[in-house]
Amino acid sequence: MINPFSKLGISDDVVNAVKELGFENPTPIQEQAIPVLLEGSNDFVGLAQTGTGKTAAFGLPLLELIDFKSNKPQALILCPTRELCLQIANDIRNFSKNKPSASIVAVYGGANIMQQLREIRNGVQIVVATPGRMLDIIGRKAIDFSNVKYVVLDEADEMLNMGFQEDINDILSTTPDEKKTWLFSATMPPEVRRIAKNYMENPTELTMGTKNTGNVNIEHEYYIVKARDKYAALKRIVDYNPDIFGVVFCKTKMDTQDVAEHLIKDGYNADALHGDLSQQQRDKVMQRFRDRNMQLLIATDVAARGIDVNNVTHVINYALPDEIESYTHRSGRTGRAGKTGVSICIINAKETGKIRQIERIIGKQFTKAELPTGFDVCEKQLFGLVHRVHNVEVNEEQIDKYMSRINDEFADLSKEEVIKKFASLEFNRFLEYYQNAPDLNLSADDRGERGERGDRRERGERGERGGRGAEAGYSRLFINVGSVDEFTRGDLLSFVCNNGRISGKAVGKIDLKGVFSFVEVESAVAETLLANFKDVQYNGREVRIEVSGDAPRSSNRDGRRGGERGGFGGGERSGRREGGGYRGGNGGGDRRSGGSGRREGGNGGNSGGGFRDFSGRSREERSGGSGRREGGNGGERSNDRRRRS
Ligand code: AMP
């Protein structure tokens, strides 16, 4: 049978090398990219997540295209971090192990430059580099790139995030114009697009999976807790997952250190990885993690970039990243090489908006999860122990000599009693800690109006935001402005029409809430409106508008959660404050009974002024709430809210 890599055009010596690495079949990205790149005649843009087999996708074709009889640099691979640089160089060395004349040099900061210069002088065909050190070496005139035929920009979005744009420009300017550029990126923000535009000619573009869609093997969950309960929540998650092998992301070096120290003190096998550690310390921490001699790696974004460790079961966002795009990189540390993983966010109530933004970027919905109770944890740990005892590999030779003494010790106990005592050993420890443990989940009251969606989601009911369908022919849109922004429904109508550049006639029901609202628009104009809303800001804040989703999923994945709380307190509160909207019940009630009503006649739209009134007497109006607006001037305020552009 022909090896599938041979079928793609890879030669025998390389096929044999990857076979030894355990690569039996190409990953999807390899399958798609290898034949294209092997042609060697095109620029290339590959939108691919980490952990998808990217390195071989470009590494194998490079090995076919390079002339190993020559000792001149012919390929340059730029990547954001030292870890990734070492990883790539190492991978390509492995792929080329049957090519005796292949020489691959890794060039990165924080290591002895003289050694790297020596290796370059000795002759090299493939240079793998981080931009800063590469530029340093170019500055010393220690490398000749005049024979470079291929430049690979790996994790291009990360390189730009880290401010390497200018370095990349400078490096690329030392390579021949005719070279081909292959760019790989997990996300495609405008800056990366710009690189593709500036440096590439008609690149072949491949998207692995849907654009911006996160790895399908990763489940995303979030937990809402009070800020002061974050650490306890982290512990509970870890305790509930006895076999966790995870990366915990913090925002600052100090937090990283702090969380790691607390965990260590509390008996967990954890350590910190951040930029204040020396390179040697970082290497040591990484090695321990790689060898699985450590269960939890607590890291900053920068330190964790490029970490390539398989079988990570959980990524925990102890703090959400400042740059929403970083979430993809964080979560991509799990679910690698076909394995499944969970990416968890521990957030406070105010951060649910950010979760929605992340959902948009990754194209997947989060599950709002409930922290397990202390009892849940004890039970899980107990059975974890029972399982481990049952499956432990017994070293007969070593244990045999102690068996008679052990049996003597247990002579007065029955088998059942021995089992009970062994199980209690672990159970008691957790019971002691957890027996009076509080519920860390934020209650609906704590969450205020923001809790509405979550609570009902948990119950598997149709939520305010997602559940209620729009009228036929209309799309229901969620927008993150509302009465707290001092918007009336009229203001909102005008705001939506002006910025979305649609006619007021296309707008249906408007449901003004506290920090967000819902607007129904004719489905035919929804897309135009959403496109026009790009980059719109209000009061310095990005305005988010999106089609409100379908009925939300229940978070009751394992049947453990949900149904614990009563009442939709948050909903009621916000209802009262805003004089409208949701008042308990099924959430659809007041709209059906008039709600925010039907608009009549308004000419609205682009003129900026022109909505007229809400003639349908809404419940709010009846109860003297945020009343009706009379024609024409409602757009004034919103006229000031201009798009940034
Ligand atoms: P990468 O995206 O290149 O970092 O690869 C992620 C992981 O998948 C690495 O550990 C690779 O060794 C592994 N890998 C890449 N390609 C294959 C393949 N075709 N079969 C099995 N494992 C692979």
XYZ file of C-alpha atoms and ligand atoms in Angstrom:
668
model
C 0.000 0.000 0.000
C 1.336 3.428 -0.896
C 2.107 5.589 2.095
C -0.317 8.543 2.201
C 2.586 11.004 2.503
C 4.175 9.497 -0.627
C 0.878 10.032 -2.395
C 1.138 13.715 -1.556
C 4.537 13.818 -3.268
C 6.936 13.420 -0.355
C 10.071 11.405 -1.089
C 10.923 8.127 0.600
C 13.660 9.327 2.948
C 11.324 11.923 4.463
C 8.354 9.543 4.506
C 10.448 7.048 6.445
C 11.455 9.722 8.925
C 7.892 10.853 9.625
C 6.771 7.245 9.889
C 9.259 6.831 12.688
C 7.699 9.848 14.386
C 4.390 8.005 14.319
C 2.790 10.071 11.550
C 0.621 7.547 9.771
C -1.755 9.815 7.946
C -1.414 13.465 7.019
C -3.485 15.876 9.093
C -6.092 17.872 7.117
C -3.816 20.897 6.841
C -0.986 18.709 5.579
C -3.246 17.070 3.080
C -4.318 20.397 1.683
C -1.128 22.404 1.922
C 1.599 19.935 0.955
C 0.619 19.469 -2.730
C 0.204 23.237 -3.165
C 3.496 24.130 -1.493
C 5.405 21.382 -3.278
C 4.863 23.254 -6.512
C 7.095 25.929 -5.030
C 5.764 28.513 -7.407
C 3.231 30.374 -5.316
C 2.953 32.582 -2.295
C 0.718 30.998 0.285
C -1.564 32.009 3.148
C -2.706 29.272 5.524
C -5.246 30.121 8.173
C -4.694 27.384 10.698
C -4.840 26.853 14.414
C -1.884 25.716 16.427
C -1.538 22.007 16.973
C -2.891 21.066 13.569
C 0.351 19.758 12.131
C 1.378 23.063 10.586
C 5.098 22.502 10.980
C 5.096 19.421 8.796
C 2.676 21.113 6.391
C 5.408 23.571 5.429
C 8.450 21.625 6.651
C 7.982 18.584 4.425
C 7.584 20.561 1.175
C 10.632 22.656 2.100
C 12.712 19.510 2.392
C 11.669 18.574 -1.144
C 12.377 21.999 -2.601
C 15.754 22.720 -1.069
C 19.016 21.862 -2.771
C 20.962 20.084 -0.048
C 24.082 19.964 -2.197
C 24.428 23.672 -1.592
C 25.329 24.984 1.848
C 23.653 28.365 1.424
C 20.529 29.472 3.313
C 17.582 28.784 1.039
C 14.716 28.880 3.504
C 14.059 31.252 6.370
C 11.349 30.484 8.899
C 10.353 33.332 11.204
C 8.313 32.655 14.326
C 7.407 34.620 17.447
C 9.143 32.833 20.304
C 12.230 30.978 21.300
C 10.190 27.942 22.317
C 8.479 27.728 18.963
C 11.772 28.358 17.170
C 13.391 25.423 18.933
C 10.353 23.295 18.339
C 10.261 23.993 14.599
C 14.004 23.470 14.168
C 13.785 20.247 16.083
C 10.791 19.008 14.068
C 12.486 19.754 10.744
C 15.686 18.070 11.903
C 13.594 15.016 12.693
C 11.876 15.123 9.313
C 15.272 15.386 7.578
C 17.117 12.799 9.623
C 17.709 10.681 6.509
C 19.296 13.599 4.651
C 22.864 13.622 5.922
C 23.766 16.962 4.373
C 20.741 18.817 5.751
C 21.619 21.597 8.138
C 19.009 23.466 10.152
C 19.987 26.267 12.496
C 17.816 27.809 15.194
C 18.481 31.482 15.822
C 16.791 33.027 18.860
C 17.394 35.515 21.632
C 18.492 34.663 25.152
C 21.146 32.220 23.975
C 24.790 32.494 23.033
C 24.994 34.340 19.725
C 28.567 33.210 19.035
C 27.447 29.612 18.898
C 24.655 30.508 16.495
C 27.076 32.491 14.304
C 29.423 29.536 14.232
C 26.651 27.221 13.109
C 25.696 29.641 10.340
C 29.324 29.897 9.194
C 29.516 26.128 8.975
C 26.816 26.151 6.326
C 23.058 25.976 6.652
C 20.123 25.548 4.296
C 17.232 26.249 6.647
C 17.304 29.036 9.217
C 14.577 29.072 11.881
C 14.583 32.383 13.720
C 12.869 34.816 16.020
C 12.850 38.271 14.421
C 14.972 40.176 16.966
C 17.968 37.859 16.946
C 17.719 37.398 13.191
C 18.005 41.122 12.701
C 20.967 41.246 15.037
C 22.752 38.626 12.940
C 21.862 40.383 9.702
C 23.233 43.601 11.230
C 26.538 41.839 11.823
C 26.580 40.886 8.171
C 26.961 37.326 9.334
C 24.459 35.789 6.959
C 23.834 35.924 3.243
C 20.206 35.645 2.246
C 20.738 36.180 -1.470
C 19.870 32.539 -2.177
C 16.730 32.420 -0.092
C 13.878 30.977 -2.098
C 11.276 30.490 0.619
C 10.312 32.553 3.646
C 7.828 31.108 6.109
C 6.073 33.452 8.530
C 4.698 31.182 11.228
C 2.118 32.418 13.747
C 2.124 35.711 11.882
C -0.600 37.186 14.062
C 1.455 36.502 17.165
C 4.547 38.078 15.660
C 2.583 41.223 14.924
C 0.975 41.179 18.371
C 4.431 41.150 19.822
C 5.477 44.171 17.798
C 7.732 42.457 15.283
C 6.236 44.181 12.234
C 9.234 46.417 11.556
C 11.755 43.699 12.227
C 9.958 41.483 9.760
C 9.998 44.246 7.152
C 13.719 44.745 7.651
C 14.493 41.041 7.496
C 12.395 40.479 4.382
C 14.122 43.367 2.628
C 17.378 41.389 2.750
C 15.862 38.458 0.852
C 15.476 38.282 -2.939
C 12.305 39.671 -4.506
C 11.614 36.402 -6.313
C 11.382 34.331 -3.137
C 8.055 32.797 -2.228
C 6.430 33.704 1.063
C 4.297 31.253 3.002
C 2.311 32.767 5.829
C 0.568 30.828 8.576
C -1.692 32.436 11.112
C -4.343 31.295 13.556
C -6.326 34.486 13.035
C -6.493 36.984 10.236
C -6.678 40.500 11.703
C -6.233 43.431 9.280
C -2.516 43.743 10.089
C -1.874 40.200 8.911
C -3.976 40.825 5.815
C -1.767 43.810 5.151
C 1.365 41.661 5.227
C -0.252 39.293 2.775
C -1.085 42.224 0.552
C 2.291 43.936 0.782
C 4.569 40.963 0.476
C 2.714 38.475 -1.598
C 1.566 38.084 -5.098
C -1.675 36.278 -5.645
C -1.176 33.953 -2.715
C -2.978 30.644 -2.661
C -5.201 30.826 0.382
C -6.228 27.856 2.437
C -8.491 27.960 5.432
C -8.383 24.935 7.642
C -11.860 24.617 9.065
C -14.061 27.659 9.002
C -12.455 31.045 9.166
C -11.905 32.082 12.746
C -13.342 28.844 13.974
C -11.529 27.471 16.930
C -10.334 23.932 17.103
C -13.370 21.643 17.019
C -11.822 19.423 19.649
C -12.001 22.126 22.291
C -14.991 22.781 24.502
C -15.309 26.243 25.948
C -16.788 26.887 29.366
C -17.091 29.826 31.679
C -17.787 30.166 35.368
C -19.017 33.379 36.969
C -17.677 34.052 40.456
C -16.971 37.022 42.668
C -13.457 38.391 42.184
C -12.473 37.301 45.681
C -13.557 33.716 45.006
C -11.438 33.252 41.922
C -8.699 31.284 43.561
C -11.142 29.031 45.406
C -12.940 28.470 42.105
C -9.694 27.501 40.428
C -8.988 25.007 43.180
C -12.418 23.554 42.900
C -12.091 23.066 39.168
C -8.731 21.404 39.641
C -10.005 19.203 42.448
C -12.978 18.174 40.390
C -10.618 17.057 37.633
C -8.092 14.855 39.433
C -6.329 13.955 36.191
C -5.972 17.510 35.003
C -2.816 18.407 33.086
C -3.332 22.058 32.455
C -2.096 25.530 31.700
C -3.501 28.372 33.808
C -3.237 31.813 32.227
C -2.828 34.960 34.306
C -2.527 38.531 33.146
C 0.612 39.645 34.965
C 3.859 38.101 36.064
C 2.925 38.900 39.654
C -0.430 37.134 39.430
C 1.273 34.184 37.811
C 3.762 33.924 40.634
C 1.094 34.504 43.228
C -1.301 31.849 41.968
C 1.518 29.345 41.534
C 2.804 29.948 45.055
C -0.649 29.546 46.564
C -1.194 26.332 44.663
C 2.163 24.946 45.707
C 1.457 25.840 49.343
C -1.899 24.110 49.051
C -0.183 20.944 47.940
C -0.644 21.108 44.185
C 2.017 20.175 41.718
C 2.306 23.552 40.014
C 4.866 26.095 38.900
C 5.023 29.519 37.277
C 6.349 30.452 33.859
C 6.855 34.130 33.157
C 9.283 36.598 31.690
C 11.069 37.462 34.943
C 12.544 33.999 35.139
C 15.935 33.419 33.611
C 16.015 31.411 30.430
C 17.469 28.529 32.374
C 14.646 28.623 34.910
C 12.080 28.775 32.131
C 13.618 25.811 30.378
C 13.553 23.860 33.617
C 9.908 24.622 34.284
C 8.986 23.709 30.711
C 10.918 20.485 30.870
C 9.146 19.447 34.057
C 5.813 20.213 32.439
C 6.701 18.406 29.234
C 7.773 15.363 31.216
C 4.472 15.574 33.077
C 6.284 15.952 36.351
C 4.066 18.934 36.953
C 0.312 19.074 36.733
C -0.378 22.784 36.436
C 1.668 25.340 34.578
C 0.761 28.901 35.553
C 1.809 31.240 32.774
C 1.544 34.637 31.186
C 0.571 34.901 27.534
C 4.020 35.829 26.383
C 5.779 33.088 28.315
C 3.353 30.469 27.094
C 3.549 31.352 23.419
C 4.718 28.545 21.294
C 4.387 25.970 24.039
C 3.910 22.731 22.249
C 2.967 20.108 24.756
C 0.575 17.413 23.742
C -2.180 16.009 25.913
C -2.913 19.206 27.826
C -6.397 18.487 29.159
C -7.435 21.957 30.323
C -6.581 25.546 29.625
C -7.821 27.782 32.418
C -8.167 31.503 31.838
C -7.727 32.740 35.405
C -7.891 36.178 33.819
C -9.259 36.853 30.368
C -6.668 38.139 27.916
C -6.639 41.874 27.160
C -6.487 41.097 23.493
C -9.492 38.959 22.731
C -7.580 37.386 19.855
C -5.110 35.896 22.332
C -7.849 33.598 23.529
C -7.441 31.462 20.425
C -3.783 31.012 21.188
C -4.417 30.190 24.801
C -7.121 27.651 24.124
C -5.013 26.175 21.321
C -2.665 24.779 23.964
C -5.213 22.033 24.477
C -7.040 19.868 21.944
C -3.824 19.301 20.018
C -3.059 16.512 17.594
C -6.621 15.249 17.495
C -7.073 15.111 21.278
C -9.983 16.782 23.029
C -9.610 19.532 25.593
C -11.504 22.051 27.655
C -10.838 25.754 27.763
C -12.255 27.376 30.890
C -12.728 31.037 31.782
C -13.191 32.091 35.383
C -14.829 35.487 35.133
C -16.791 38.053 37.087
C -20.280 39.130 36.110
C -19.062 42.180 34.215
C -17.015 40.082 31.853
C -19.809 38.149 30.191
C -19.695 40.690 27.353
C -16.139 39.656 26.670
C -17.210 36.046 26.484
C -19.691 37.020 23.786
C -16.898 38.760 21.885
C -14.725 35.676 22.128
C -17.621 33.548 20.925
C -17.766 35.692 17.828
C -14.073 35.310 17.167
C -13.877 31.578 17.685
C -17.242 30.983 16.052
C -18.314 28.713 18.888
C -20.584 29.055 21.862
C -19.387 28.799 25.426
C -21.192 26.669 27.943
C -21.976 28.520 31.113
C -20.982 26.024 33.727
C -21.632 25.770 37.436
C -18.810 25.183 39.835
C -19.153 21.812 41.473
C -20.194 21.775 45.095
C -17.806 20.614 47.782
C -19.725 17.366 47.886
C -19.307 16.877 44.136
C -15.566 17.331 44.520
C -15.284 14.854 47.379
C -17.216 12.275 45.443
C -15.147 12.776 42.330
C -11.900 12.527 44.260
C -13.063 9.437 46.069
C -13.858 7.592 42.885
C -10.710 8.936 41.281
C -8.775 7.257 44.058
C -10.753 4.042 43.801
C -10.045 3.993 40.087
C -6.341 4.614 40.605
C -6.083 1.914 43.249
C -7.870 -0.508 40.995
C -5.601 0.212 38.043
C -2.265 0.715 39.767
C 0.547 -1.312 38.322
C 1.882 -3.524 41.069
C 5.606 -4.042 41.274
C 5.343 -7.619 42.444
C 9.031 -8.065 43.052
C 9.419 -5.035 45.259
C 6.160 -5.237 47.162
C 6.320 -8.984 47.796
C 8.884 -8.719 50.505
C 6.599 -6.422 52.510
C 3.390 -8.312 51.952
C 3.504 -10.529 54.992
C 4.104 -7.552 57.294
C 1.319 -5.601 55.597
C -1.023 -8.556 55.965
C -0.128 -8.794 59.625
C -1.015 -5.142 60.111
C -4.414 -5.720 58.556
C -5.017 -9.079 60.160
C -7.766 -7.761 62.407
C -9.641 -6.089 59.551
C -11.982 -7.570 56.984
C -11.473 -6.861 53.280
C -14.362 -4.386 53.354
C -12.823 -2.569 56.277
C -9.432 -2.323 54.583
C -11.030 -0.887 51.461
C -13.029 1.565 53.503
C -9.940 2.795 55.291
C -7.907 3.201 52.101
C -10.711 5.128 50.484
C -11.135 7.301 53.547
C -7.514 8.281 53.456
C -8.125 10.576 50.492
C -11.788 11.195 51.119
C -11.196 12.600 54.599
C -8.685 15.115 53.303
C -11.109 16.558 50.809
C -14.051 16.217 53.134
C -12.248 18.284 55.720
C -11.648 21.069 53.252
C -14.951 20.898 51.487
C -17.584 19.826 53.961
C -18.594 23.388 54.747
C -17.506 24.850 51.447
C -19.769 27.616 50.183
C -21.421 27.753 46.788
C -19.012 29.883 44.791
C -21.332 30.432 41.884
C -22.564 33.958 41.685
C -26.232 34.033 42.527
C -28.733 35.615 40.200
C -29.094 38.515 42.613
C -25.372 39.078 42.620
C -25.309 39.096 38.895
C -28.111 41.569 38.440
C -29.461 41.824 34.969
C -26.462 40.208 33.438
C -27.469 36.989 35.073
C -30.646 36.703 33.105
C -29.279 34.897 30.187
C -27.073 32.604 32.134
C -29.668 31.443 34.587
C -32.122 30.487 32.001
C -29.473 28.927 29.892
C -28.583 26.744 32.769
C -32.142 25.632 33.008
C -32.234 24.893 29.348
C -34.924 27.493 28.871
C -35.080 29.929 26.101
C -33.162 32.987 27.106
C -33.885 36.619 26.634
C -31.164 37.035 24.131
C -31.249 33.928 22.147
C -34.532 32.289 22.720
C -37.169 34.544 21.370
C -37.486 34.445 17.677
C -37.993 37.556 15.611
C -41.122 38.061 13.573
C -41.089 36.374 10.201
C -38.859 38.236 7.779
C -37.058 40.018 10.604
C -33.752 39.280 12.253
C -33.359 39.930 15.923
C -30.116 41.699 16.716
C -28.335 42.040 19.997
C -26.548 45.346 20.617
C -24.449 46.219 23.637
C -25.956 49.616 24.328
C -29.075 50.305 26.286
C -30.769 52.478 28.852
C -27.649 52.761 30.991
C -26.192 54.668 28.064
C -29.148 57.010 28.409
C -30.630 55.714 25.208
C -34.333 55.845 24.696
C -35.803 53.501 22.153
C -35.929 56.436 19.783
C -32.264 57.143 20.295
C -31.484 53.543 19.682
C -33.493 53.487 16.494
C -31.665 56.490 15.207
C -28.316 55.121 16.291
C -28.942 51.871 14.498
C -30.206 53.546 11.321
C -27.429 56.121 11.134
C -24.558 53.800 11.754
C -26.007 50.793 10.011
C -27.071 52.964 7.072
C -30.490 51.440 6.782
C -33.867 53.011 6.500
C -35.953 53.375 9.606
C -38.684 51.509 7.779
C -36.609 48.365 7.941
C -36.627 48.391 11.731
C -39.181 46.399 13.660
C -39.398 45.944 17.371
C -36.925 47.575 19.672
C -36.406 46.097 23.063
C -34.389 48.444 25.218
C -32.623 46.845 28.141
C -30.025 48.014 30.612
C -26.578 47.387 29.218
C -27.857 45.853 26.030
C -30.888 45.880 23.791
C -32.546 43.979 20.992
C -33.526 45.414 17.698
C -35.410 43.637 14.984
C -34.578 44.576 11.412
C -35.737 43.217 8.112
C -33.572 40.202 7.402
C -32.786 41.572 3.951
C -30.848 44.513 5.415
C -29.329 42.744 8.424
C -26.076 41.930 6.712
C -25.551 45.453 5.394
C -26.245 46.821 8.813
C -23.784 44.492 10.530
C -21.095 45.300 7.976
C -21.622 49.028 8.400
C -21.407 48.716 12.137
C -17.796 47.599 11.993
C -15.585 49.919 14.041
C -18.457 51.945 15.447
C -17.738 53.173 18.918
C -19.894 54.758 21.547
C -18.327 56.668 24.406
C -14.980 55.120 23.582
C -16.361 51.612 23.728
C -16.646 49.256 20.814
C -20.244 48.776 19.806
C -21.070 45.152 19.378
C -24.056 44.169 17.306
C -24.818 40.676 16.234
C -27.614 38.378 15.260
C -29.048 37.011 18.425
C -28.438 33.258 18.537
C -30.798 30.362 18.581
C -32.165 28.804 21.665
C -29.241 28.484 24.006
C -27.827 25.204 25.032
C -28.157 23.911 28.496
C -24.980 23.784 30.478
C -26.203 20.698 32.176
C -23.706 18.595 30.376
C -23.190 15.954 32.938
C -26.509 16.181 34.617
C -24.819 17.542 37.675
C -25.567 21.159 37.312
C -28.428 23.452 37.045
C -31.798 23.805 38.611
C -30.358 24.823 41.920
C -31.475 28.355 41.989
C -34.837 29.885 42.133
C -36.196 32.959 40.524
C -34.996 35.256 37.857
C -34.087 37.974 40.298
C -31.790 39.708 37.904
C -34.380 39.940 35.270
C -36.860 41.479 37.565
C -34.446 44.013 38.801
C -33.442 45.210 35.439
C -37.018 45.218 34.365
C -37.987 47.528 37.128
C -35.109 49.866 36.664
C -35.637 50.295 33.008
C -39.355 50.371 33.207
C -39.626 47.722 30.568
C -38.539 44.475 29.207
C -38.422 41.273 31.013
C -40.543 40.691 34.076
C -40.164 37.098 34.960
C -42.373 34.545 33.344
C -41.149 33.315 30.056
C -39.677 36.544 28.921
C -41.785 36.739 25.861
C -44.833 37.934 27.670
C -44.682 41.629 27.685
C -43.575 41.883 24.147
C -46.419 39.832 22.970
C -48.731 42.039 24.929
C -47.505 45.166 23.286
C -43.949 45.332 24.450
C -41.777 47.881 22.890
C -44.193 48.059 20.171
C -44.541 48.687 16.560
C -43.250 51.784 14.978
C -45.335 53.684 12.626
C -44.602 55.910 9.809
C -41.133 57.071 10.759
C -38.977 58.011 7.845
C -35.899 57.521 9.914
C -32.819 56.171 8.411
C -29.898 57.911 7.036
C -31.057 61.418 7.559
C -30.218 60.932 11.168
C -33.271 62.647 12.479
C -36.177 60.945 11.367
C -37.731 58.295 13.479
C -41.125 59.240 14.652
C -42.813 57.543 17.453
C -43.771 54.282 19.010
C -47.415 54.142 18.533
C -48.038 50.726 19.971
C -48.719 51.458 23.586
C -46.187 49.474 25.389
C -46.429 48.120 28.830
C -43.831 50.669 29.828
C -45.925 53.470 28.591
C -48.944 52.145 30.369
C -46.999 51.986 33.542
C -45.496 55.379 32.975
C -42.092 54.050 32.017
C -39.782 55.285 29.356
C -42.424 56.848 27.300
C -42.914 57.709 23.747
C -40.744 59.944 21.722
C -42.245 62.406 19.408
C -40.918 62.809 15.951
C -37.851 63.978 14.489
C -35.195 65.008 16.909
C -34.255 61.772 18.502
C -31.289 61.430 16.263
C -29.453 64.454 17.570
C -27.555 62.778 20.261
C -26.741 59.757 18.271
C -25.518 61.882 15.440
C -22.543 62.700 17.595
C -21.649 59.104 17.962
C -19.592 58.776 14.936
C -17.751 55.844 13.621
C -14.083 55.874 14.314
C -12.587 54.851 11.002
P 2.172 21.402 14.997
O 0.856 22.044 14.645
O 3.081 21.341 13.841
O 2.774 22.049 16.198
O 1.871 19.860 15.374
C 1.146 19.475 16.508
C 1.493 18.071 16.964
O 0.969 17.115 16.058
C 2.977 17.808 17.037
O 3.232 17.126 18.233
C 3.269 16.932 15.855
O 4.342 16.066 16.113
C 1.978 16.168 15.682
N 1.712 15.817 14.273
C 1.864 16.599 13.181
N 1.498 15.963 12.059
C 1.097 14.726 12.427
C 0.589 13.581 11.709
N 0.423 13.602 10.393
N 0.285 12.496 12.425
C 0.438 12.478 13.764
N 0.891 13.520 14.504
C 1.227 14.631 13.842
